[in-house]
């Protein structure tokens, strides 16, 4: 049995660039936040760690957190909000995982269960 293919260099480079870009925007957003950077850094960093360690969890966590994470009513921010920071943390976490991955992405791996069309 052969080893699964590694992600291509182009995909890994794109993932690294998107990760750095998303992280830069998150840091900028944190520095502009009315509640202070320390208040919002811990939840965003926690979400980033979870998404980096288990990349498939963003499919459940992001839609679940969107309605409760929006603090625009209290912060007054309407252009870049906490929900945008969650999405950027998802991009950063999955990009970080992909850029340093030694195995193929889960979508490239063979499925355990397949639908047979006869």
mmCIF file of C-alpha atoms in Angstrom:
data_model
loop_
_atom_site.group_PDB
_atom_site.id
_atom_site.type_symbol
_atom_site.label_atom_id
_atom_site.label_comp_id
_atom_site.label_asym_id
_atom_site.label_seq_id
_atom_site.Cartn_x
_atom_site.Cartn_y
_atom_site.Cartn_z
ATOM 1 C CA UNK A 1 0.000 0.000 0.000
ATOM 2 C CA UNK A 2 1.401 3.383 -0.957
ATOM 3 C CA UNK A 3 1.565 6.384 1.290
ATOM 4 C CA UNK A 4 -1.061 9.073 0.733
ATOM 5 C CA UNK A 5 0.148 11.923 -1.472
ATOM 6 C CA UNK A 6 1.363 15.141 0.092
ATOM 7 C CA UNK A 7 -0.408 18.392 -0.677
ATOM 8 C CA UNK A 8 1.197 20.145 -3.626
ATOM 9 C CA UNK A 9 3.710 22.941 -3.102
ATOM 10 C CA UNK A 10 1.318 25.430 -4.692
ATOM 11 C CA UNK A 11 -1.505 24.450 -2.330
ATOM 12 C CA UNK A 12 0.773 24.599 0.699
ATOM 13 C CA UNK A 13 2.111 28.012 -0.374
ATOM 14 C CA UNK A 14 -1.389 29.349 -0.948
ATOM 15 C CA UNK A 15 -2.477 28.020 2.453
ATOM 16 C CA UNK A 16 0.478 29.705 4.160
ATOM 17 C CA UNK A 17 -0.166 33.052 2.439
ATOM 18 C CA UNK A 18 -3.875 32.942 3.305
ATOM 19 C CA UNK A 19 -3.011 32.025 6.894
ATOM 20 C CA UNK A 20 -0.632 34.973 7.250
ATOM 21 C CA UNK A 21 -3.099 37.356 5.604
ATOM 22 C CA UNK A 22 -5.954 36.231 7.862
ATOM 23 C CA UNK A 23 -3.755 36.446 10.972
ATOM 24 C CA UNK A 24 -2.691 39.970 10.032
ATOM 25 C CA UNK A 25 -6.305 41.101 9.683
ATOM 26 C CA UNK A 26 -7.217 39.448 13.003
ATOM 27 C CA UNK A 27 -4.394 41.300 14.786
ATOM 28 C CA UNK A 28 -5.470 44.585 13.174
ATOM 29 C CA UNK A 29 -9.061 43.923 14.240
ATOM 30 C CA UNK A 30 -8.004 43.099 17.796
ATOM 31 C CA UNK A 31 -6.054 46.342 18.082
ATOM 32 C CA UNK A 32 -9.129 48.310 16.919
ATOM 33 C CA UNK A 33 -11.673 46.512 19.117
ATOM 34 C CA UNK A 34 -13.567 48.743 21.588
ATOM 35 C CA UNK A 35 -13.445 46.122 24.387
ATOM 36 C CA UNK A 36 -9.679 45.858 24.067
ATOM 37 C CA UNK A 37 -7.447 43.303 22.421
ATOM 38 C CA UNK A 38 -7.080 41.123 25.512
ATOM 39 C CA UNK A 39 -10.838 40.633 25.855
ATOM 40 C CA UNK A 40 -11.318 39.185 22.384
ATOM 41 C CA UNK A 41 -7.918 37.540 21.900
ATOM 42 C CA UNK A 42 -8.618 34.587 24.207
ATOM 43 C CA UNK A 43 -11.855 33.378 22.530
ATOM 44 C CA UNK A 44 -10.422 33.850 19.036
ATOM 45 C CA UNK A 45 -7.176 32.088 19.987
ATOM 46 C CA UNK A 46 -9.117 29.216 21.540
ATOM 47 C CA UNK A 47 -11.223 28.813 18.418
ATOM 48 C CA UNK A 48 -8.079 29.003 16.277
ATOM 49 C CA UNK A 49 -6.413 26.221 18.279
ATOM 50 C CA UNK A 50 -9.482 23.974 18.018
ATOM 51 C CA UNK A 51 -9.796 24.514 14.264
ATOM 52 C CA UNK A 52 -6.071 23.947 13.747
ATOM 53 C CA UNK A 53 -6.055 20.692 15.688
ATOM 54 C CA UNK A 54 -9.346 19.355 14.308
ATOM 55 C CA UNK A 55 -10.007 21.020 10.934
ATOM 56 C CA UNK A 56 -13.438 19.474 10.379
ATOM 57 C CA UNK A 57 -14.882 21.084 13.524
ATOM 58 C CA UNK A 58 -15.302 24.438 11.801
ATOM 59 C CA UNK A 59 -18.266 22.956 9.912
ATOM 60 C CA UNK A 60 -20.156 22.673 13.198
ATOM 61 C CA UNK A 61 -18.613 25.445 15.299
ATOM 62 C CA UNK A 62 -18.793 28.324 12.835
ATOM 63 C CA UNK A 63 -22.570 28.143 12.168
ATOM 64 C CA UNK A 64 -23.198 27.523 15.858
ATOM 65 C CA UNK A 65 -21.131 30.515 17.000
ATOM 66 C CA UNK A 66 -22.243 33.043 14.371
ATOM 67 C CA UNK A 67 -25.528 34.052 16.034
ATOM 68 C CA UNK A 68 -24.024 34.411 19.512
ATOM 69 C CA UNK A 69 -20.653 35.915 18.595
ATOM 70 C CA UNK A 70 -21.946 39.095 16.989
ATOM 71 C CA UNK A 71 -21.472 41.918 19.484
ATOM 72 C CA UNK A 72 -22.212 44.761 17.046
ATOM 73 C CA UNK A 73 -25.063 45.989 19.185
ATOM 74 C CA UNK A 74 -22.668 46.680 22.070
ATOM 75 C CA UNK A 75 -19.456 47.559 20.228
ATOM 76 C CA UNK A 76 -20.911 49.660 17.440
ATOM 77 C CA UNK A 77 -18.707 47.951 14.857
ATOM 78 C CA UNK A 78 -20.595 47.231 11.665
ATOM 79 C CA UNK A 79 -17.889 46.654 9.057
ATOM 80 C CA UNK A 80 -15.562 44.092 10.634
ATOM 81 C CA UNK A 81 -17.258 42.240 13.475
ATOM 82 C CA UNK A 82 -16.613 39.229 15.668
ATOM 83 C CA UNK A 83 -18.216 36.921 13.114
ATOM 84 C CA UNK A 84 -15.699 38.098 10.539
ATOM 85 C CA UNK A 85 -12.908 37.373 13.021
ATOM 86 C CA UNK A 86 -14.269 33.833 13.460
ATOM 87 C CA UNK A 87 -14.235 33.296 9.717
ATOM 88 C CA UNK A 88 -10.700 34.680 9.466
ATOM 89 C CA UNK A 89 -9.605 32.432 12.343
ATOM 90 C CA UNK A 90 -11.054 29.488 10.418
ATOM 91 C CA UNK A 91 -9.055 30.435 7.340
ATOM 92 C CA UNK A 92 -5.917 30.906 9.441
ATOM 93 C CA UNK A 93 -6.320 27.612 11.296
ATOM 94 C CA UNK A 94 -7.080 25.467 8.268
ATOM 95 C CA UNK A 95 -4.386 27.272 6.269
ATOM 96 C CA UNK A 96 -1.829 26.661 8.988
ATOM 97 C CA UNK A 97 -2.770 23.000 9.172
ATOM 98 C CA UNK A 98 -2.608 22.591 5.382
ATOM 99 C CA UNK A 99 0.671 24.446 4.929
ATOM 100 C CA UNK A 100 2.526 22.161 7.334
ATOM 101 C CA UNK A 101 0.629 18.966 6.551
ATOM 102 C CA UNK A 102 2.526 15.844 5.568
ATOM 103 C CA UNK A 103 -0.567 14.009 4.395
ATOM 104 C CA UNK A 104 -3.208 14.678 1.798
ATOM 105 C CA UNK A 105 -6.219 16.731 2.709
ATOM 106 C CA UNK A 106 -9.192 14.701 3.942
ATOM 107 C CA UNK A 107 -11.093 15.492 0.740
ATOM 108 C CA UNK A 108 -8.332 13.822 -1.272
ATOM 109 C CA UNK A 109 -8.321 10.652 0.799
ATOM 110 C CA UNK A 110 -10.487 7.716 -0.272
ATOM 111 C CA UNK A 111 -13.927 7.553 1.266
ATOM 112 C CA UNK A 112 -14.674 4.755 3.678
ATOM 113 C CA UNK A 113 -18.251 4.471 2.442
ATOM 114 C CA UNK A 114 -19.174 4.993 -1.172
ATOM 115 C CA UNK A 115 -22.441 5.186 -3.007
ATOM 116 C CA UNK A 116 -22.563 2.718 -5.849
ATOM 117 C CA UNK A 117 -24.557 3.687 -8.887
ATOM 118 C CA UNK A 118 -25.381 0.619 -10.939
#
